[in-house]
Amino acid sequence: MNPIRQPNDSPGDSSIRQAAEELRTLRDMLRFTVSYFNRSDLFLGHGLPTAYDEAACLILHTLHLNTDQLDLFMNAALTRNEREQILRIIERRVNEKIPVAYLIHEAWLGDFNFYVDERVIIPRSFIADLLQDRLSPWVMDSHDIGTALDLCTGSGCLAILMAHAFEHALIDAVDISTEALDVAAINVRNYDLLDRINLIHSDLFTGLQGKKYDLIISNPPYVNAPSMATLPEEYGHEPSIALAGGADGLDIVRRIFEGAAHYLTEDGLLIMEIGHNQAELEQAFPQLPCTWLETGEGDQFVLMIRRGDLPV
C-alpha cells in the first residue's frame, strides 16, 4: 500500500515511497530529506540557512522533539506512521514551496520565537540586531524610552523585542491588516505583554492622533515592483501587502517620512529598515540627513533620523 500517493506518481514520489518502506532511523530520514531538498528547487530565505537546517527542523517538529535532542535520538528507529508523517510534510515543502515557518507555525528572530501563519510575513529584520544592544549608542539610557511605536508590526515581533530592550516603555504596535493583528495578539499574549503592548488597527499614523513617541521603528513593505515580479515561489505564501513597496519600493517609506515628525517627542528617533533601496532613497531624499546603522549584514539596510531633521 502506498502511504503517500497513488501509483501514477512522478519519479520524485517514487523515491518518497521507497523511503517510507526502507528508511528506519531518524538519521536515515534526515539524510534522505537533506538529499531530497538539495535536488529540489527550494529557496532558503526565511530564517533557516541550509537544507540540513530545514530538514532537521521539520523532522524534529513532526516527532515532537526539541532541537537539542537531535543527537540523542539520531539512531532511534521510527515507526511507519512517523515516517509517513515526516514524508508528507517534506513533500509539502518541496511541491507547494511552503516555507518551513508556515509548516510548523513557528519562527525565530534572535533568541525569540513567534507563532506565524500566512496572515503575516515570516519575521526577519535587521532592526532585531540593533535591539539586542538597546540601540546603543544612539539610545544612551534605556530608561529614556518611555513610549515607542512599531509601525507595520505584522506578527508583533519587533514590538516584543522592543518591550524586552526597553523594560519601562509602553508600546503601540500598528498594522493596516486586522488579520496580522490577530497573529500579533497571539504573540503578545504568549510573552505576557498585554499590559505594555497596545495593538492598533491603523493605516500608518491615521489612527494615532495626539500620540507622541520617544522612538518609532518600522520594517515597512519595501520590495520594488521589478523584484516583486521575480520573487521565489516561497514568497507567494506571504501577504503581498506586507512586501510590496510600489514601483521603487519607497511608497510607504515616503508616507512615514511625511508623518513621523508629528508623532515624535522633541528628541525622538525614527529607525526604519529599507532593504536594498539605499541608493533610491538617497536619490529621492538628497537633503535628508540619515544615519545608516551597522547590522550584521552591513550598514545600508537600516536608517536613523532625528525628529528635528524630518520634514514637518
CSV table of C-alpha atoms in Angstrom, one decimal:
chain,number,residue,atom,x,y,z
A,1,MET,CA,0.0,0.0,0.0
A,2,ASN,CA,1.4,3.4,-1.0
A,3,PRO,CA,1.5,5.6,2.2
A,4,ILE,CA,1.8,8.9,0.4
A,5,ARG,CA,0.4,8.9,-3.2
A,6,GLN,CA,-1.1,6.7,-5.9
A,7,PRO,CA,0.9,4.6,-8.4
A,8,ASN,CA,1.0,7.3,-11.1
A,9,ASP,CA,3.4,9.3,-9.0
A,10,SER,CA,6.4,11.2,-10.5
A,11,PRO,CA,10.0,9.8,-10.1
A,12,GLY,CA,10.4,12.0,-7.0
A,13,ASP,CA,7.3,10.5,-5.5
A,14,SER,CA,8.7,7.1,-6.2
A,15,SER,CA,11.7,7.9,-4.0
A,16,ILE,CA,9.3,9.0,-1.3
A,17,ARG,CA,7.5,5.6,-1.5
A,18,GLN,CA,10.8,3.9,-1.3
A,19,ALA,CA,11.8,6.0,1.7
A,20,ALA,CA,8.6,5.1,3.6
A,21,GLU,CA,9.4,1.4,3.0
A,22,GLU,CA,13.1,1.2,3.6
A,23,LEU,CA,14.3,4.0,6.0
A,24,ARG,CA,14.4,3.1,9.6
A,25,THR,CA,16.2,5.6,11.9
A,26,LEU,CA,16.0,9.3,12.4
A,27,ARG,CA,19.5,9.5,10.9
A,28,ASP,CA,18.2,7.8,7.8
A,29,MET,CA,15.3,10.2,7.5
A,30,LEU,CA,17.5,13.2,8.0
A,31,ARG,CA,20.0,12.2,5.3
A,32,PHE,CA,17.2,11.4,2.9
A,33,THR,CA,15.5,14.7,3.5
A,34,VAL,CA,18.6,16.7,3.0
A,35,SER,CA,19.3,14.9,-0.3
A,36,TYR,CA,15.7,15.4,-1.4
A,37,PHE,CA,15.8,19.1,-0.6
A,38,ASN,CA,19.2,19.5,-2.3
A,39,ARG,CA,17.9,18.2,-5.6
A,40,SER,CA,14.7,20.2,-5.4
A,41,ASP,CA,14.2,23.8,-6.4
A,42,LEU,CA,13.9,25.3,-3.0
A,43,PHE,CA,14.6,28.9,-1.9
A,44,LEU,CA,16.1,29.1,1.6
A,45,GLY,CA,15.4,32.7,2.7
A,46,HIS,CA,13.1,32.5,5.6
A,47,GLY,CA,15.3,32.0,8.7
A,48,LEU,CA,16.9,28.7,8.1
A,49,PRO,CA,20.1,29.0,6.0
A,50,THR,CA,20.7,25.4,4.7
A,51,ALA,CA,18.8,22.3,3.5
A,52,TYR,CA,20.1,20.5,6.6
A,53,ASP,CA,18.7,23.1,9.0
A,54,GLU,CA,15.3,22.9,7.2
A,55,ALA,CA,15.3,19.1,7.2
A,56,ALA,CA,16.2,18.9,10.9
A,57,CYS,CA,13.6,21.5,11.9
A,58,LEU,CA,10.8,19.7,10.1
A,59,ILE,CA,11.7,16.3,11.3
A,60,LEU,CA,12.1,17.3,15.0
A,61,HIS,CA,8.8,19.3,14.9
A,62,THR,CA,7.0,16.3,13.4
A,63,LEU,CA,8.4,14.0,16.1
A,64,HIS,CA,7.7,16.5,18.9
A,65,LEU,CA,11.4,16.7,19.8
A,66,ASN,CA,13.4,19.7,20.8
A,67,THR,CA,16.4,20.9,18.8
A,68,ASP,CA,18.9,19.8,21.5
A,69,GLN,CA,17.6,16.2,21.3
A,70,LEU,CA,18.7,15.5,17.7
A,71,ASP,CA,21.9,13.9,18.5
A,72,LEU,CA,20.4,11.9,21.4
A,73,PHE,CA,17.8,10.2,19.2
A,74,MET,CA,19.8,10.1,15.9
A,75,ASN,CA,19.9,6.3,15.9
A,76,ALA,CA,16.3,5.8,17.2
A,77,ALA,CA,14.0,3.8,14.9
A,78,LEU,CA,11.0,5.5,13.5
A,79,THR,CA,7.6,3.9,13.4
A,80,ARG,CA,5.9,3.6,10.0
A,81,ASN,CA,3.4,6.3,11.0
A,82,GLU,CA,6.2,8.6,12.0
A,83,ARG,CA,8.0,8.1,8.6
A,84,GLU,CA,4.8,8.8,6.7
A,85,GLN,CA,4.1,12.0,8.7
A,86,ILE,CA,7.6,13.2,8.0
A,87,LEU,CA,7.5,12.4,4.4
A,88,ARG,CA,4.1,14.2,4.0
A,89,ILE,CA,5.5,17.4,5.4
A,90,ILE,CA,8.7,17.4,3.4
A,91,GLU,CA,6.6,16.8,0.3
A,92,ARG,CA,4.6,19.9,1.1
A,93,ARG,CA,7.8,21.8,1.4
A,94,VAL,CA,9.0,20.7,-2.0
A,95,ASN,CA,5.9,20.5,-4.0
A,96,GLU,CA,4.0,23.5,-2.6
A,97,LYS,CA,7.1,25.6,-1.8
A,98,ILE,CA,5.7,26.5,1.6
A,99,PRO,CA,8.3,28.0,3.9
A,100,VAL,CA,9.2,25.9,6.9
A,101,ALA,CA,7.9,28.5,9.4
A,102,TYR,CA,4.4,28.2,8.0
A,103,LEU,CA,4.5,24.4,8.0
A,104,ILE,CA,5.4,24.4,11.8
A,105,HIS,CA,3.8,27.7,12.7
A,106,GLU,CA,6.9,28.9,14.4
A,107,ALA,CA,9.7,31.4,13.5
A,108,TRP,CA,12.7,32.7,15.4
A,109,LEU,CA,14.2,36.2,15.5
A,110,GLY,CA,17.3,36.2,17.5
A,111,ASP,CA,16.5,34.3,20.8
A,112,PHE,CA,12.8,34.9,20.5
A,113,ASN,CA,10.3,32.5,18.9
A,114,PHE,CA,6.9,33.6,17.4
A,115,TYR,CA,3.7,32.0,16.2
A,116,VAL,CA,3.3,32.6,12.5
A,117,ASP,CA,0.9,31.7,9.7
A,118,GLU,CA,0.2,33.0,6.3
A,119,ARG,CA,-1.6,36.1,7.7
A,120,VAL,CA,1.8,37.6,8.4
A,121,ILE,CA,5.2,37.7,6.8
A,122,ILE,CA,7.8,35.5,8.4
A,123,PRO,CA,9.8,37.5,11.0
A,124,ARG,CA,13.1,38.8,9.7
A,125,SER,CA,14.5,42.2,10.3
A,126,PHE,CA,17.9,43.9,10.6
A,127,ILE,CA,16.4,46.0,13.3
A,128,ALA,CA,16.4,42.9,15.5
A,129,ASP,CA,20.2,43.0,15.6
A,130,LEU,CA,20.1,46.6,16.8
A,131,LEU,CA,17.6,46.0,19.6
A,132,GLN,CA,19.8,43.3,21.1
A,133,ASP,CA,22.1,46.2,22.1
A,134,ARG,CA,19.2,48.5,23.0
A,135,LEU,CA,20.1,50.8,20.1
A,136,SER,CA,23.3,51.7,21.7
A,137,PRO,CA,25.0,54.2,21.3
A,138,TRP,CA,22.0,56.1,19.8
A,139,VAL,CA,20.0,55.5,22.9
A,140,MET,CA,22.3,56.1,25.9
A,141,ASP,CA,19.9,55.0,28.6
A,142,SER,CA,17.1,52.5,28.0
A,143,HIS,CA,15.0,54.5,30.6
A,144,ASP,CA,14.9,57.3,28.1
A,145,ILE,CA,12.4,55.3,26.0
A,146,GLY,CA,9.1,55.7,27.8
A,147,THR,CA,6.9,55.4,24.7
A,148,ALA,CA,7.6,53.6,21.5
A,149,LEU,CA,5.8,52.8,18.2
A,150,ASP,CA,6.2,49.8,15.9
A,151,LEU,CA,4.7,50.7,12.5
A,152,CYS,CA,3.7,47.8,10.3
A,153,THR,CA,4.1,45.4,13.2
A,154,GLY,CA,2.9,42.2,11.4
A,155,SER,CA,3.4,39.3,13.8
A,156,GLY,CA,4.3,41.8,16.6
A,157,CYS,CA,7.9,40.5,16.7
A,158,LEU,CA,9.7,43.9,16.8
A,159,ALA,CA,7.3,45.3,19.3
A,160,ILE,CA,8.0,42.3,21.6
A,161,LEU,CA,11.8,42.8,21.1
A,162,MET,CA,11.4,46.5,22.0
A,163,ALA,CA,9.4,45.6,25.1
A,164,HIS,CA,12.4,43.5,26.3
A,165,ALA,CA,15.0,46.0,25.3
A,166,PHE,CA,13.2,49.0,26.9
A,167,GLU,CA,11.6,47.5,30.0
A,168,HIS,CA,9.8,50.6,31.1
A,169,ALA,CA,8.4,51.6,27.7
A,170,LEU,CA,4.7,51.5,26.7
A,171,ILE,CA,4.5,50.4,23.1
A,172,ASP,CA,1.9,50.8,20.4
A,173,ALA,CA,2.1,48.2,17.6
A,174,VAL,CA,0.2,49.3,14.4
A,175,ASP,CA,-0.8,47.4,11.3
A,176,ILE,CA,-3.3,48.0,8.5
A,177,SER,CA,-4.2,44.3,8.5
A,178,THR,CA,-6.6,43.1,11.1
A,179,GLU,CA,-5.5,39.5,10.3
A,180,ALA,CA,-1.9,40.4,11.1
A,181,LEU,CA,-3.0,42.0,14.4
A,182,ASP,CA,-4.8,38.7,15.3
A,183,VAL,CA,-1.5,36.9,14.9
A,184,ALA,CA,0.3,39.7,16.8
A,185,ALA,CA,-2.2,39.3,19.7
A,186,ILE,CA,-1.2,35.6,20.0
A,187,ASN,CA,2.5,36.5,20.3
A,188,VAL,CA,1.9,39.4,22.7
A,189,ARG,CA,-0.2,37.1,24.9
A,190,ASN,CA,2.4,34.4,24.7
A,191,TYR,CA,5.0,36.8,26.0
A,192,ASP,CA,2.7,38.1,28.7
A,193,LEU,CA,3.0,41.7,27.4
A,194,LEU,CA,-0.7,42.6,27.1
A,195,ASP,CA,-0.2,45.4,29.7
A,196,ARG,CA,2.7,47.0,27.8
A,197,ILE,CA,1.9,46.5,24.1
A,198,ASN,CA,-1.2,48.0,22.6
A,199,LEU,CA,-2.2,46.7,19.2
A,200,ILE,CA,-3.9,49.3,17.0
A,201,HIS,CA,-5.6,48.9,13.6
A,202,SER,CA,-4.4,51.8,11.6
A,203,ASP,CA,-3.1,52.8,8.2
A,204,LEU,CA,0.3,54.1,9.5
A,205,PHE,CA,-0.3,57.2,11.6
A,206,THR,CA,-4.0,57.8,10.8
A,207,GLY,CA,-5.3,56.2,14.0
A,208,LEU,CA,-2.7,57.8,16.3
A,209,GLN,CA,-3.9,61.4,16.5
A,210,GLY,CA,-2.4,63.2,19.5
A,211,LYS,CA,0.2,60.5,20.4
A,212,LYS,CA,3.9,61.2,20.8
A,213,TYR,CA,6.7,58.6,20.9
A,214,ASP,CA,10.3,58.7,22.1
A,215,LEU,CA,11.1,56.0,19.5
A,216,ILE,CA,9.4,54.9,16.3
A,217,ILE,CA,10.7,51.8,14.5
A,218,SER,CA,9.4,50.4,11.3
A,219,ASN,CA,10.1,47.5,8.9
A,220,PRO,CA,7.6,48.6,6.2
A,221,PRO,CA,6.8,47.0,2.8
A,222,TYR,CA,9.8,47.9,0.6
A,223,VAL,CA,10.1,45.4,-2.2
A,224,ASN,CA,10.1,47.3,-5.5
A,225,ALA,CA,7.8,46.2,-8.4
A,226,PRO,CA,10.5,44.5,-10.5
A,227,SER,CA,11.6,42.4,-7.6
A,228,MET,CA,8.0,41.6,-6.6
A,229,ALA,CA,7.6,40.1,-10.1
A,230,THR,CA,10.6,37.8,-9.7
A,231,LEU,CA,10.4,36.7,-6.1
A,232,PRO,CA,10.8,32.9,-5.5
A,233,GLU,CA,7.6,30.9,-5.1
A,234,GLU,CA,8.1,30.7,-1.3
A,235,TYR,CA,7.3,34.5,-1.0
A,236,GLY,CA,3.9,33.9,-2.7
A,237,HIS,CA,2.7,32.4,0.6
A,238,GLU,CA,3.3,35.7,2.4
A,239,PRO,CA,0.8,38.5,2.2
A,240,SER,CA,1.8,40.8,-0.6
A,241,ILE,CA,0.6,43.9,1.3
A,242,ALA,CA,3.4,43.3,3.7
A,243,LEU,CA,6.0,43.1,0.9
A,244,ALA,CA,5.2,45.4,-2.0
A,245,GLY,CA,6.5,48.9,-1.7
A,246,GLY,CA,5.5,50.3,-5.1
A,247,ALA,CA,7.5,51.0,-8.2
A,248,ASP,CA,10.7,51.9,-6.5
A,249,GLY,CA,10.0,50.3,-3.1
A,250,LEU,CA,9.6,53.6,-1.3
A,251,ASP,CA,5.8,54.3,-1.3
A,252,ILE,CA,5.3,53.5,2.4
A,253,VAL,CA,8.7,55.0,3.3
A,254,ARG,CA,7.7,58.3,1.8
A,255,ARG,CA,4.5,58.4,3.9
A,256,ILE,CA,6.4,57.5,7.0
A,257,PHE,CA,8.8,60.4,6.4
A,258,GLU,CA,5.9,62.8,5.8
A,259,GLY,CA,4.2,62.0,9.1
A,260,ALA,CA,6.8,60.8,11.6
A,261,ALA,CA,7.8,64.3,12.9
A,262,HIS,CA,4.2,64.9,14.2
A,263,TYR,CA,4.4,61.7,16.3
A,264,LEU,CA,7.8,62.0,17.8
A,265,THR,CA,8.8,63.8,21.0
A,266,GLU,CA,11.3,66.6,20.8
A,267,ASP,CA,14.4,64.3,21.0
A,268,GLY,CA,12.6,61.3,19.4
A,269,LEU,CA,14.2,58.9,16.9
A,270,LEU,CA,12.9,57.2,13.8
A,271,ILE,CA,14.6,53.9,12.8
A,272,MET,CA,13.4,52.3,9.6
A,273,GLU,CA,14.5,49.3,7.5
A,274,ILE,CA,14.5,49.9,3.8
A,275,GLY,CA,16.0,46.8,2.4
A,276,HIS,CA,18.3,47.2,-0.7
A,277,ASN,CA,16.9,50.7,-1.5
A,278,GLN,CA,19.6,52.9,-0.1
A,279,ALA,CA,20.6,54.4,-3.5
A,280,GLU,CA,17.0,55.0,-4.4
A,281,LEU,CA,16.3,56.6,-1.1
A,282,GLU,CA,19.3,58.9,-1.2
A,283,GLN,CA,18.3,60.0,-4.7
A,284,ALA,CA,14.7,60.6,-3.6
A,285,PHE,CA,15.7,62.5,-0.4
A,286,PRO,CA,19.1,64.1,-1.1
A,287,GLN,CA,18.7,66.6,1.7
A,288,LEU,CA,17.6,64.2,4.4
A,289,PRO,CA,20.5,63.6,6.9
A,290,CYS,CA,20.1,59.9,7.5
A,291,THR,CA,22.5,57.9,9.7
A,292,TRP,CA,23.0,54.4,8.4
A,293,LEU,CA,23.2,51.9,11.2
A,294,GLU,CA,25.6,48.9,11.2
A,295,THR,CA,23.9,45.5,11.3
A,296,GLY,CA,25.3,42.0,11.0
A,297,GLU,CA,24.8,42.3,7.2
A,298,GLY,CA,26.2,45.8,6.7
A,299,ASP,CA,25.3,49.4,7.1
A,300,GLN,CA,23.0,50.0,4.1
A,301,PHE,CA,19.7,48.5,5.3
A,302,VAL,CA,18.6,50.5,8.3
A,303,LEU,CA,18.5,54.3,8.7
A,304,MET,CA,18.1,56.5,11.7
A,305,ILE,CA,16.9,60.1,11.6
A,306,ARG,CA,16.2,62.5,14.5
A,307,ARG,CA,12.9,64.3,14.8
A,308,GLY,CA,14.4,67.7,14.1
A,309,ASP,CA,15.7,66.5,10.8
A,310,LEU,CA,12.4,65.2,9.5
A,311,PRO,CA,10.1,67.3,7.3
A,312,VAL,CA,7.2,68.9,9.2
